[in-house]
């Protein structure tokens, strides 16, 4: 009606400020372009394996469509998860220390809700998956970035930069390892140093370890859970999306001190009332029978990285950092291009290759772009050849 204020004017400022330009909108625009190789999303092209799907179907057929009484997870799954994490990290991680969530993103929000509030800040490492920065913002805290630096072609963390960024209002230090989008991976020594700082300052550590199994130098990347004691102020975000090709299932977990299990049970109850039983049934079997599949996903990512570096590395204008230690991405720039939005648009329209522009991951990476390489090797090879050909034209 004329003169009536829009309801939009009454929403929280943190929601008004959220970015609306994202990869999904680029994907919609790409629908009008034929033969596009879409490498902008953070997921592979392999369907969830049959043995996982079969377990979920069996659960549905058994009528497992009711609330799960234990909000923090189906006991059959949390038991297997405890055994899995204890084996992987070489120390006992009992059932009480983990909460099942509807996806890793839910774990991020729950971790932040536990410790951050209006007027506080969360220090995070950038370039970074934009959901982390925006989750901090939505909670009402100040996202405070600390930038990784390129030293001799490798992404490097200056711990002193982290410490200097923290003050009396800092509630947490947050990062992903292996990193999205870089593949940078924190060393055990860096994790130990951050843990010691946490113990001295009381600042929480929130480690996003969703790509933990997609590590190219061992069974799993170094984890904060390997160095932290049960009651350290440490939380680890993880999930089934990447290693087990379960992005659409929306199931993850959050590992935390035993003493905060009860608050997380309450948060779960009031936020989503738990994760679907049949989805948890599939996740249980993923942990029990999915080691070979997780290894194959890691190998697929490593092969994709190798292909991209072989072909893109031969092009004069493409600037590649040292090969990533893990993850499913190649993050690169084009010489002479300061804003990758324009060159990404050219790659889409002229080379028919969809990449994610670097500004999504922070102001410091505006010149870069992200390519997901957890795809058919032939597709990665063709995409890289198209990019090289366009730049050479």
XYZ file of C-alpha atoms in Angstrom, residues 20 24 31 93 115 131 154 184 200 206 218 244 303 332 354 383:
16
model
C 22.966 -11.953 -1.815
C 23.978 -20.180 -6.806
C 21.599 -22.331 -17.470
C 36.729 -39.598 22.493
C 30.186 -18.961 23.022
C 29.649 -19.304 5.484
C 52.921 -21.424 -0.010
C 46.155 -25.044 3.572
C 46.081 -19.024 28.720
C 36.549 -23.860 16.698
C 48.186 -39.552 5.286
C 31.324 -39.963 1.792
C 44.254 -36.641 -9.153
C 44.660 -19.633 -8.436
C 32.182 -22.218 -14.107
C 38.036 -27.469 -18.271
